[in-house]
PDB file of C-alpha atoms in Angstrom:
ATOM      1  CA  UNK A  30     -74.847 139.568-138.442  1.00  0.00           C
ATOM      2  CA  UNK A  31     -74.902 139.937-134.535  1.00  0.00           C
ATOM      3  CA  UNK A  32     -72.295 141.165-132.503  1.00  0.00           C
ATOM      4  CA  UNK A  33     -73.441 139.817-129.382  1.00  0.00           C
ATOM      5  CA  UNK A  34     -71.310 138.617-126.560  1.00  0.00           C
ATOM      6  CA  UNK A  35     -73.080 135.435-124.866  1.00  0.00           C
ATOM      7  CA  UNK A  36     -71.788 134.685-121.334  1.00  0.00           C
ATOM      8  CA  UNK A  37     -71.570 130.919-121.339  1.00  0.00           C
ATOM      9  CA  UNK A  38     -70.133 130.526-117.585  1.00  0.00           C
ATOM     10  CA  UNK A  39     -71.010 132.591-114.936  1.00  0.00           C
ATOM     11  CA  UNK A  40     -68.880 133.013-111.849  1.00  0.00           C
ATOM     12  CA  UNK A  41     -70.668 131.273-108.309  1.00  0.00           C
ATOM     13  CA  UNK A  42     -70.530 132.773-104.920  1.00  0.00           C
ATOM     14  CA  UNK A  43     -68.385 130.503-102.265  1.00  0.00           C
ATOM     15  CA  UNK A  44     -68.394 130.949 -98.389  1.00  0.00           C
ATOM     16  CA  UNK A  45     -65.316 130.263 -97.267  1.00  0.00           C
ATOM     17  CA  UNK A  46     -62.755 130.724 -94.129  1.00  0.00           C
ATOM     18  CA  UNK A  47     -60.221 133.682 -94.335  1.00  0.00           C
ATOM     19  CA  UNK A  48     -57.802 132.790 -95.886  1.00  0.00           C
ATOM     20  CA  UNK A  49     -58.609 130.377 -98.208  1.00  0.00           C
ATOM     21  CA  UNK A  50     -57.714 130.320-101.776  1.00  0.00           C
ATOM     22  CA  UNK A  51     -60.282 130.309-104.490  1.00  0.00           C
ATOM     23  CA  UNK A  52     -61.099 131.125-107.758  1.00  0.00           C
ATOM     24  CA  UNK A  53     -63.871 132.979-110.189  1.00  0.00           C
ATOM     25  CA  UNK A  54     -64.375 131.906-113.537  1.00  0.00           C
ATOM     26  CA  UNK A  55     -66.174 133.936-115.691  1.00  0.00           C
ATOM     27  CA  UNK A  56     -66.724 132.719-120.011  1.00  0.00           C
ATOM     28  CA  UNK A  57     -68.024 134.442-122.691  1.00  0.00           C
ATOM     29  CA  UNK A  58     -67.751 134.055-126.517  1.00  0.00           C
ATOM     30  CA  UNK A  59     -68.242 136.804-129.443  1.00  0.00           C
ATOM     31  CA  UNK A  60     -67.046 137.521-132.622  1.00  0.00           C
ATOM     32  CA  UNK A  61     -64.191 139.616-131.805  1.00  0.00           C
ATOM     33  CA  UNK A  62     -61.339 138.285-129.207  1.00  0.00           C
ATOM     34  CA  UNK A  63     -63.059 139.422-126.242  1.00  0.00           C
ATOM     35  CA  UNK A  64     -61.331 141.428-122.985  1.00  0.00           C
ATOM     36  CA  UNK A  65     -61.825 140.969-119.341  1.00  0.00           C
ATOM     37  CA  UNK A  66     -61.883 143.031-116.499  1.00  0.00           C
ATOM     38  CA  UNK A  67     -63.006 142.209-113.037  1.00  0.00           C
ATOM     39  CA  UNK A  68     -64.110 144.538-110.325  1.00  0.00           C
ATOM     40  CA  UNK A  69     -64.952 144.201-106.560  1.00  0.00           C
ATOM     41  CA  UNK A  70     -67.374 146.189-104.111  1.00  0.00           C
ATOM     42  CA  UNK A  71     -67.145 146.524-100.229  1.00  0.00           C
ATOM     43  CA  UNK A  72     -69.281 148.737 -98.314  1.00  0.00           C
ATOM     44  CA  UNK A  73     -70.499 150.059-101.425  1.00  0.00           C
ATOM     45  CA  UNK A  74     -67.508 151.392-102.899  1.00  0.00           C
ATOM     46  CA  UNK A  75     -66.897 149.059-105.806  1.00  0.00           C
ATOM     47  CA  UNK A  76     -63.616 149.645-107.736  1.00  0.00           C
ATOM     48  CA  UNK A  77     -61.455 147.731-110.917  1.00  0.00           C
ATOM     49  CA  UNK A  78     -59.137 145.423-109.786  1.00  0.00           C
ATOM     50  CA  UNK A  79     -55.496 146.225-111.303  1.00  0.00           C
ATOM     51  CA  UNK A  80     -54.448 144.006-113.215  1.00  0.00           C
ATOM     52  CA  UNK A  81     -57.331 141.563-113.206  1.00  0.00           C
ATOM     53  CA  UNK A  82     -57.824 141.124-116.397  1.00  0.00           C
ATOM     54  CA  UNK A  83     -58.562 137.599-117.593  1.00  0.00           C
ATOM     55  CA  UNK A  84     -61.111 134.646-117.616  1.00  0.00           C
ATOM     56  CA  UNK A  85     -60.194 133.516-113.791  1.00  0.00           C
ATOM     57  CA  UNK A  86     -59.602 135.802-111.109  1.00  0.00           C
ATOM     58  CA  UNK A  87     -57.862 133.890-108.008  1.00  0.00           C
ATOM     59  CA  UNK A  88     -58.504 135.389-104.757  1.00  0.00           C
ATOM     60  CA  UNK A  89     -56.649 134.812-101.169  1.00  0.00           C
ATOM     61  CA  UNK A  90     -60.112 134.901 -98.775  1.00  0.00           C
ATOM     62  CA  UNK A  91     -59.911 138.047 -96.461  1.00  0.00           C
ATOM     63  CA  UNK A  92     -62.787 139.866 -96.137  1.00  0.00           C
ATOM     64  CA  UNK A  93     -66.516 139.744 -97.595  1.00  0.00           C
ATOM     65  CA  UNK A  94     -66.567 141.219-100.880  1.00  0.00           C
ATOM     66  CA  UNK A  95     -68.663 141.334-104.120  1.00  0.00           C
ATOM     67  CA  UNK A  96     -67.415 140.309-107.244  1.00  0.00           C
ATOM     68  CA  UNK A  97     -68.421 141.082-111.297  1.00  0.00           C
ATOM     69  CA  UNK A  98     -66.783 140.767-114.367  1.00  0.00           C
ATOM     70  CA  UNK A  99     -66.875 143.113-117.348  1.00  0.00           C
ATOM     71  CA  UNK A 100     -66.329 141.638-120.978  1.00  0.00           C
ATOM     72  CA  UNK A 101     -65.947 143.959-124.258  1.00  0.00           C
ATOM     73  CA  UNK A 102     -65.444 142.730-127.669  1.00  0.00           C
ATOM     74  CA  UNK A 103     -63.417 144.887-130.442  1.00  0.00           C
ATOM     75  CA  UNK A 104     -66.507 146.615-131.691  1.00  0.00           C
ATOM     76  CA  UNK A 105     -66.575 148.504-128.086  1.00  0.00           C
ATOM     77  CA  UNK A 106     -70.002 146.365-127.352  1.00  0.00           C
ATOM     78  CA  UNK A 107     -69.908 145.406-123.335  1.00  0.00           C
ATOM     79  CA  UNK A 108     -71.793 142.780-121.155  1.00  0.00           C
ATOM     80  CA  UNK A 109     -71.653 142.307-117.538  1.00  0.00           C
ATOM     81  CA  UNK A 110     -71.567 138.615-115.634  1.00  0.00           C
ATOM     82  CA  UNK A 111     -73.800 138.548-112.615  1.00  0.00           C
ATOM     83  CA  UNK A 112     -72.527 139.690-109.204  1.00  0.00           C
ATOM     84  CA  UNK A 113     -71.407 137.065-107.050  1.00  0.00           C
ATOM     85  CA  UNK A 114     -70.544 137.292-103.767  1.00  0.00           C
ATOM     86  CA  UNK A 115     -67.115 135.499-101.419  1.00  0.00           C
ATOM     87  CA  UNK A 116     -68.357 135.672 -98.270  1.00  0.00           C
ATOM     88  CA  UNK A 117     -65.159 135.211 -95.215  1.00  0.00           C
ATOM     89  CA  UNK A 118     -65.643 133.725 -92.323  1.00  0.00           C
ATOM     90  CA  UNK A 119     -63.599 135.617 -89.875  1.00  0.00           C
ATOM     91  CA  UNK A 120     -64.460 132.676 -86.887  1.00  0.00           C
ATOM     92  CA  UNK A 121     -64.380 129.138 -87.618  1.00  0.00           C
ATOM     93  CA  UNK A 122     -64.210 126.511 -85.080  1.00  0.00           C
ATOM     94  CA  UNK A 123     -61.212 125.187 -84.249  1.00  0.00           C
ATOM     95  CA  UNK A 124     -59.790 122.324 -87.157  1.00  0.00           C
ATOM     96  CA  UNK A 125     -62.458 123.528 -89.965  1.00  0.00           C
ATOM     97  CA  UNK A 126     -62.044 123.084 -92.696  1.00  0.00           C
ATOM     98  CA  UNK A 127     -60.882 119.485 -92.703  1.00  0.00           C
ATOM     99  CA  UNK A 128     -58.035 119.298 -94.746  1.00  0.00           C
ATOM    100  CA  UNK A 129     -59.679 117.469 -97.418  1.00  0.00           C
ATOM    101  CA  UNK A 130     -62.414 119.667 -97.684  1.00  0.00           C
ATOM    102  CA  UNK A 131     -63.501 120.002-101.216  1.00  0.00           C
ATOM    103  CA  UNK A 132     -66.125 122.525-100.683  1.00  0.00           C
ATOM    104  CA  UNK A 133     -68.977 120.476 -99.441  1.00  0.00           C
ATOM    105  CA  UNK A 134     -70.955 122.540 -96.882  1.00  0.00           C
ATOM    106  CA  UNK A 135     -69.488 122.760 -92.946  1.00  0.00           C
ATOM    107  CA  UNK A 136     -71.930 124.747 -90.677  1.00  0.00           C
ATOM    108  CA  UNK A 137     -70.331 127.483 -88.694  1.00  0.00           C
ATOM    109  CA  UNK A 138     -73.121 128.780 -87.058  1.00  0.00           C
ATOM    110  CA  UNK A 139     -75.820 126.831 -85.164  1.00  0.00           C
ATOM    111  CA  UNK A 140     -79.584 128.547 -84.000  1.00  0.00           C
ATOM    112  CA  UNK A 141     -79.620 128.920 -80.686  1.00  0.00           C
ATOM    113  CA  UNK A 142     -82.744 127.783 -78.211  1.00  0.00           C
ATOM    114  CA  UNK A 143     -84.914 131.075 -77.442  1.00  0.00           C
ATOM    115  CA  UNK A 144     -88.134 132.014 -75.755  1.00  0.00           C
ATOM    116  CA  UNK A 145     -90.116 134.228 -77.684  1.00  0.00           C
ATOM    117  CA  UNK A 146     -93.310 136.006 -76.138  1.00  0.00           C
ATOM    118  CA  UNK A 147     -96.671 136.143 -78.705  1.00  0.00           C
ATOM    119  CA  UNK A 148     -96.428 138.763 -80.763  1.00  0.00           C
ATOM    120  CA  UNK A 149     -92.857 139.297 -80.961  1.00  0.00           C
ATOM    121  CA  UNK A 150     -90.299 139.121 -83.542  1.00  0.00           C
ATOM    122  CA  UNK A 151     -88.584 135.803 -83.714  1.00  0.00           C
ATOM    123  CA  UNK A 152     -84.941 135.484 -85.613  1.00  0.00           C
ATOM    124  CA  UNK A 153     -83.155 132.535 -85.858  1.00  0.00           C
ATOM    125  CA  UNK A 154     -80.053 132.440 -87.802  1.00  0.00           C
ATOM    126  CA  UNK A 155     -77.114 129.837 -88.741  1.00  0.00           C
ATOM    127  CA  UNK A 156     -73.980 129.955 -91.609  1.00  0.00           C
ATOM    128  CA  UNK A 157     -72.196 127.353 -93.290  1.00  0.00           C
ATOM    129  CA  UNK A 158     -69.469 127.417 -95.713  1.00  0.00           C
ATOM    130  CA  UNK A 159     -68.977 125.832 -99.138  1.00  0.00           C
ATOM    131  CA  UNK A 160     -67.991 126.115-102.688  1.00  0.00           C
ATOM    132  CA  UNK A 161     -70.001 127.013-103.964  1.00  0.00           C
ATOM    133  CA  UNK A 162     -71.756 128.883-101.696  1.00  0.00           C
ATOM    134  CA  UNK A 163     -74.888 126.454 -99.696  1.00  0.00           C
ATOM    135  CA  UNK A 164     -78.383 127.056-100.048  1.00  0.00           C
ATOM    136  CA  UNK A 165     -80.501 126.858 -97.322  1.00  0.00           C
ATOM    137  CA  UNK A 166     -83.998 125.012 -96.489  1.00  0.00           C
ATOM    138  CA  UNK A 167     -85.852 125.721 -92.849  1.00  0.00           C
ATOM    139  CA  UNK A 168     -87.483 122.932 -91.179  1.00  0.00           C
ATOM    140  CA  UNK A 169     -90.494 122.829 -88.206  1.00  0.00           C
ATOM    141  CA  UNK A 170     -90.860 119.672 -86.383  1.00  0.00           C
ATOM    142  CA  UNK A 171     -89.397 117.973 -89.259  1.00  0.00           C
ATOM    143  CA  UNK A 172     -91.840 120.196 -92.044  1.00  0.00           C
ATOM    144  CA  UNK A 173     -90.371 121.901 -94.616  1.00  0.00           C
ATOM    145  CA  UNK A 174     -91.173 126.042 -94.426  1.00  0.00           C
ATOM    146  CA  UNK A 175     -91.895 127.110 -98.044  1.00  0.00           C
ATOM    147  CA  UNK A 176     -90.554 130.382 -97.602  1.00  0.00           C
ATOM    148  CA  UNK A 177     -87.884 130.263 -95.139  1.00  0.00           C
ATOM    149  CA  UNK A 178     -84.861 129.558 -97.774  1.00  0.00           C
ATOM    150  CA  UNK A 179     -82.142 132.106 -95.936  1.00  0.00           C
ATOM    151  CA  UNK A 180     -79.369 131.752 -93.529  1.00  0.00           C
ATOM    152  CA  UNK A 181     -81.762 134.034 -91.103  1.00  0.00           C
ATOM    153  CA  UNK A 182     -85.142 132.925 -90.309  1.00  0.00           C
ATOM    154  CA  UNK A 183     -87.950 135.767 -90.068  1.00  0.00           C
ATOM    155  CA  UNK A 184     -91.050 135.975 -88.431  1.00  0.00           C
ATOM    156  CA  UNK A 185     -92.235 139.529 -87.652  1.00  0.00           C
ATOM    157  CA  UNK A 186     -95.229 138.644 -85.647  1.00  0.00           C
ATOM    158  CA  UNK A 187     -94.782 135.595 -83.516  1.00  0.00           C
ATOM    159  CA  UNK A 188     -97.822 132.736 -82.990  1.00  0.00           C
ATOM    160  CA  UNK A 189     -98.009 130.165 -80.201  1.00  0.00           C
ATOM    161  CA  UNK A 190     -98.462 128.054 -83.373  1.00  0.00           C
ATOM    162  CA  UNK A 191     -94.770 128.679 -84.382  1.00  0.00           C
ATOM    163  CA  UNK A 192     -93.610 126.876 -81.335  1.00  0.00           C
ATOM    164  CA  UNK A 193     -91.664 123.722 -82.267  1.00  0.00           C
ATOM    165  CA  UNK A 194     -88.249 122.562 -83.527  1.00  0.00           C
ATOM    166  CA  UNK A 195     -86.105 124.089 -86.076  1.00  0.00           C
ATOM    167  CA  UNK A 196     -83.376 123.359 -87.783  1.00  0.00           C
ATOM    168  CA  UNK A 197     -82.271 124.472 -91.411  1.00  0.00           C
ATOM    169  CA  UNK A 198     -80.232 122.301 -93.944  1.00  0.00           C
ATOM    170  CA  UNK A 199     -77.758 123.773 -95.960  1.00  0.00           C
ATOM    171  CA  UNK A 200     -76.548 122.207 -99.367  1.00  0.00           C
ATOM    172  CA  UNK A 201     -74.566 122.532-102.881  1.00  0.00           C
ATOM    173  CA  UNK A 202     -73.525 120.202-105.341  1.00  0.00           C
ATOM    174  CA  UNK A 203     -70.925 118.420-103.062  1.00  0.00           C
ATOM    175  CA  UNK A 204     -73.595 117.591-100.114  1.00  0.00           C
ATOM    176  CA  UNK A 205     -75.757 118.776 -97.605  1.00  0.00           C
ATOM    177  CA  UNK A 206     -75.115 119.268 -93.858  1.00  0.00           C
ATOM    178  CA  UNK A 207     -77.425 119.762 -91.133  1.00  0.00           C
ATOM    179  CA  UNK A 208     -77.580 122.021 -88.530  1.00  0.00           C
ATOM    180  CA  UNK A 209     -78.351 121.317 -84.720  1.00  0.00           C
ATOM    181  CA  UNK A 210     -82.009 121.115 -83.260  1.00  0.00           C
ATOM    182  CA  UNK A 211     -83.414 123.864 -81.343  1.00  0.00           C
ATOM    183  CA  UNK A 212     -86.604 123.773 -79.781  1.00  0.00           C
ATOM    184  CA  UNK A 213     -88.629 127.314 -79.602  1.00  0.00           C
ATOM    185  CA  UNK A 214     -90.988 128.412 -77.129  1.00  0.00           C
ATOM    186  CA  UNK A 215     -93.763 130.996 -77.960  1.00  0.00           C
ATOM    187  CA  UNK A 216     -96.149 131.979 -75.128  1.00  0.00           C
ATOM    188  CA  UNK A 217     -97.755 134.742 -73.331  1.00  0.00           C
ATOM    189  CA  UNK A 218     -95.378 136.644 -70.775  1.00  0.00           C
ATOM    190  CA  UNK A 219     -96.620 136.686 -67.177  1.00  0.00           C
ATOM    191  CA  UNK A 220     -98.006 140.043 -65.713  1.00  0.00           C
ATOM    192  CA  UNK A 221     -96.606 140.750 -61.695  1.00  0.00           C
ATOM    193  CA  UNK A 222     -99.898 139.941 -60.350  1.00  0.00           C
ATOM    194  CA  UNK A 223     -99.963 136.650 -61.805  1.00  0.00           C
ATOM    195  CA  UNK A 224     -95.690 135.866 -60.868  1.00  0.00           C
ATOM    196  CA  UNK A 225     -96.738 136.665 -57.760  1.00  0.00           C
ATOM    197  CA  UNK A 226     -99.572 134.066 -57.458  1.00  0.00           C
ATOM    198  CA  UNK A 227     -97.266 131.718 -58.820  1.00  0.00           C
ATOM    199  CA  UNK A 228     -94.483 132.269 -56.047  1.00  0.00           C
ATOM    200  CA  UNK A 229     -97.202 131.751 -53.735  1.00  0.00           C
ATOM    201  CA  UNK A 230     -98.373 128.614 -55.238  1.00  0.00           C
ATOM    202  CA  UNK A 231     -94.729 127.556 -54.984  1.00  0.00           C
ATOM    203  CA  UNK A 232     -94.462 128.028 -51.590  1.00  0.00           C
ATOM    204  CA  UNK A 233     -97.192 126.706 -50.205  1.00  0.00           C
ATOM    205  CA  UNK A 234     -96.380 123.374 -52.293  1.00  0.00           C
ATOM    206  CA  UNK A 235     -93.282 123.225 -49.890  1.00  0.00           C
ATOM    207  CA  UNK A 236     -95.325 123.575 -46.614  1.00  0.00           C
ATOM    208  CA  UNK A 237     -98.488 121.916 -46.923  1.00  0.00           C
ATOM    209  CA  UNK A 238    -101.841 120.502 -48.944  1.00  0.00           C
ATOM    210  CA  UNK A 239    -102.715 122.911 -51.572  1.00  0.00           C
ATOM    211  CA  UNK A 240    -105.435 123.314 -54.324  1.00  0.00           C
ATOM    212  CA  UNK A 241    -105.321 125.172 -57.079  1.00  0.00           C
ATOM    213  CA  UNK A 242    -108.490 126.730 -58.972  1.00  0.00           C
ATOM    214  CA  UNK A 243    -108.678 127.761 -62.575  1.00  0.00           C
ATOM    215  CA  UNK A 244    -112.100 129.353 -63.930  1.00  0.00           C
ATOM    216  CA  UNK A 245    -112.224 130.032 -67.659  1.00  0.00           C
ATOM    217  CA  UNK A 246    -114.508 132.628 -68.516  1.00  0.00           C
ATOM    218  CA  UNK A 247    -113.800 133.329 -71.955  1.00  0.00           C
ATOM    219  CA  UNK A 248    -113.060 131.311 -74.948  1.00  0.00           C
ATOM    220  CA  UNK A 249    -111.820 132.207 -78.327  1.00  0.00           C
ATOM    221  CA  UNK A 250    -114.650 129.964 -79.688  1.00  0.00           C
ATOM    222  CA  UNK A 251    -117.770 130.182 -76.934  1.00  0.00           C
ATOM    223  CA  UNK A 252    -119.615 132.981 -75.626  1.00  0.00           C
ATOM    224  CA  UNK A 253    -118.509 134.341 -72.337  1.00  0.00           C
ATOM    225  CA  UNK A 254    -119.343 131.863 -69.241  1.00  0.00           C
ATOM    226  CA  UNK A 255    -120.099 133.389 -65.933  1.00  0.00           C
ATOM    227  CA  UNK A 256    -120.576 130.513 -63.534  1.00  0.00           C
ATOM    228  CA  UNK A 257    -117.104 129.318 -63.141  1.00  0.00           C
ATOM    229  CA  UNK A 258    -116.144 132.667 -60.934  1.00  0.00           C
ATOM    230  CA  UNK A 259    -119.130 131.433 -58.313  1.00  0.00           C
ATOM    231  CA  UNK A 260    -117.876 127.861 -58.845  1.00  0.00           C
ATOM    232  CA  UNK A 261    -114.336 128.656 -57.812  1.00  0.00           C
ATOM    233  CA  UNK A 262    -115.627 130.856 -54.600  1.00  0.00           C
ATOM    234  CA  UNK A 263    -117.624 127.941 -53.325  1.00  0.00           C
ATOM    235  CA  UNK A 264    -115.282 125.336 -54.085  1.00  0.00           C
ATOM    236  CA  UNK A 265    -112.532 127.402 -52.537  1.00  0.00           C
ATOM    237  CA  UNK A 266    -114.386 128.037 -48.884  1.00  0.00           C
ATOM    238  CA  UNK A 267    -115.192 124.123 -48.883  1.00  0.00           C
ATOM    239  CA  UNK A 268    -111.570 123.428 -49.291  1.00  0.00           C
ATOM    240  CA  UNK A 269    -110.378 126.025 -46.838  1.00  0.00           C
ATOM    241  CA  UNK A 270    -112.662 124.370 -44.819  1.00  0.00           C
ATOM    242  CA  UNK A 271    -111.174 120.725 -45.427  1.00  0.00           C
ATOM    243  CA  UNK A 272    -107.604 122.370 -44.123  1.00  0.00           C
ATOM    244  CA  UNK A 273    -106.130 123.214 -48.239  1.00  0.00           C
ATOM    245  CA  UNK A 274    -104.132 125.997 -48.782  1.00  0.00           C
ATOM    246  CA  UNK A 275    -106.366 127.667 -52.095  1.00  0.00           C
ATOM    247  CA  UNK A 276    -104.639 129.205 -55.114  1.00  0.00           C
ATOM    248  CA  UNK A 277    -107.655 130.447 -57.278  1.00  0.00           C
ATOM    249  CA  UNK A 278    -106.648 131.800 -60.953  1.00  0.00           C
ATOM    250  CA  UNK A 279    -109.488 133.109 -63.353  1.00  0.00           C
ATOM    251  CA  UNK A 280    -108.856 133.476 -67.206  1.00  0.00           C
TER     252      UNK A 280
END
């Protein structure tokens, strides 16, 4: 003879504006009449809330809590639901939710474009509501990024190879919703010596011919060359000779 209690419903996170109205559910069966009690945690501090004290516990949004329910049967045997979490968004744009919303998911929060140099973290970041709560899927030009199933996106170590354009969709069992596009740069920062060059080349483009050298001595892939720095000396006194202003870059 067991006296289990079997939780048959558990309650769902939402994300919702403040305000909003919603409700837990939490089921359970036994072989006693079973009790309820639900609690809530904030900061850390988690506490019983009075009087909460059956199967549904309705809630008025207002701030980001977590939620669990306790159930006991007669014979003083316990079980506890899973935590769920009601998570309030304090800003939401201006006629969201539509008044018909039904809990399908609305994004709140969009990536934004960045420039990211190699090596560096790179966070991107977006919210939607919904009830319940959305799941979230990242996407690279369009490719789907196995492990990037948050609303923040994480990569501690940039590559040049994670250039491209994101955007993450966000779903539940009423619908998905997409957010916007944002393309992301990853690339090497430029040292003073090399801004400096650059200014130059810029303004001799606005007063007269110009030529600009680039010798590549080393490759990732191919042992080190060493005739492109004579090639760009000689090429750049026969062009100084033929009236070009020179801009000569190595590596």
């Amino acid at each position: 003879f067991s006296t289990a209690i079997v939780i048959t419903e558990q309650p769902v996170s939402v994300s919702v504006p403040v305000g909003y109205s919603v409700t837990l559910r939490c089921r359970a069966e036994g072989h006693t009449s079973l009790q309820y009690q639900w609690f809530c945690q904030h900061q850390s501090v988690c506490h019983q809330i009075p009087g909460a004290t059956k199967q549904d516990l309705p809630i008025t949004a207002q701030q980001t809590q977590l939620y669990i329910c306790r159930i006991n049967d007669l014979n003083k045997n316990a079980i506890f639901s899973n935590w769920v979490k009601v998570e309030v968004h304090q800003c939401v744009a201006r006629g969201l939710p539509p008044q018909l919303w039904r809990g399908e998911p609305v994004i709140v929060l969009n990536p934004t474009e960045q420039r990211v140099e190699v090596g560096k973290p790179l966070q991107l970041q977006c919210a939607a509501m919904g009830v319940p709560a959305p799941s979230y899927q990242w996407y690279r030009n369009g490719n789907l990024l196995e492990h990037q199933k948050k609303k923040k996106l994480w990569i501690t170590h940039a590559k040049v190879s994670d250039s491209g354009t994101y955007l993450c969709c966000a779903s539940n069992s009423h619908g998905e919703h997409w957010t916007n596009a944002v393309d992301i740069h990853i690339g090497e920062t430029l040292s003073p010596a090399e801004c400096s060059q650059l200014c130059h080349l810029v303004f001799l483009l606005a007063t007269g011919k110009i030529a600009l050298l680039v010798g590549n001595n080393r490759y990732q892939h191919h042992p080190n060359l060493m005739a492109p720095v004579t090639d760009v000396f000689e090429l750049s006194l026969l062009l100084e000779q033929l009236g070009f202003q020179v801009v000569s870059l190595l590596d």
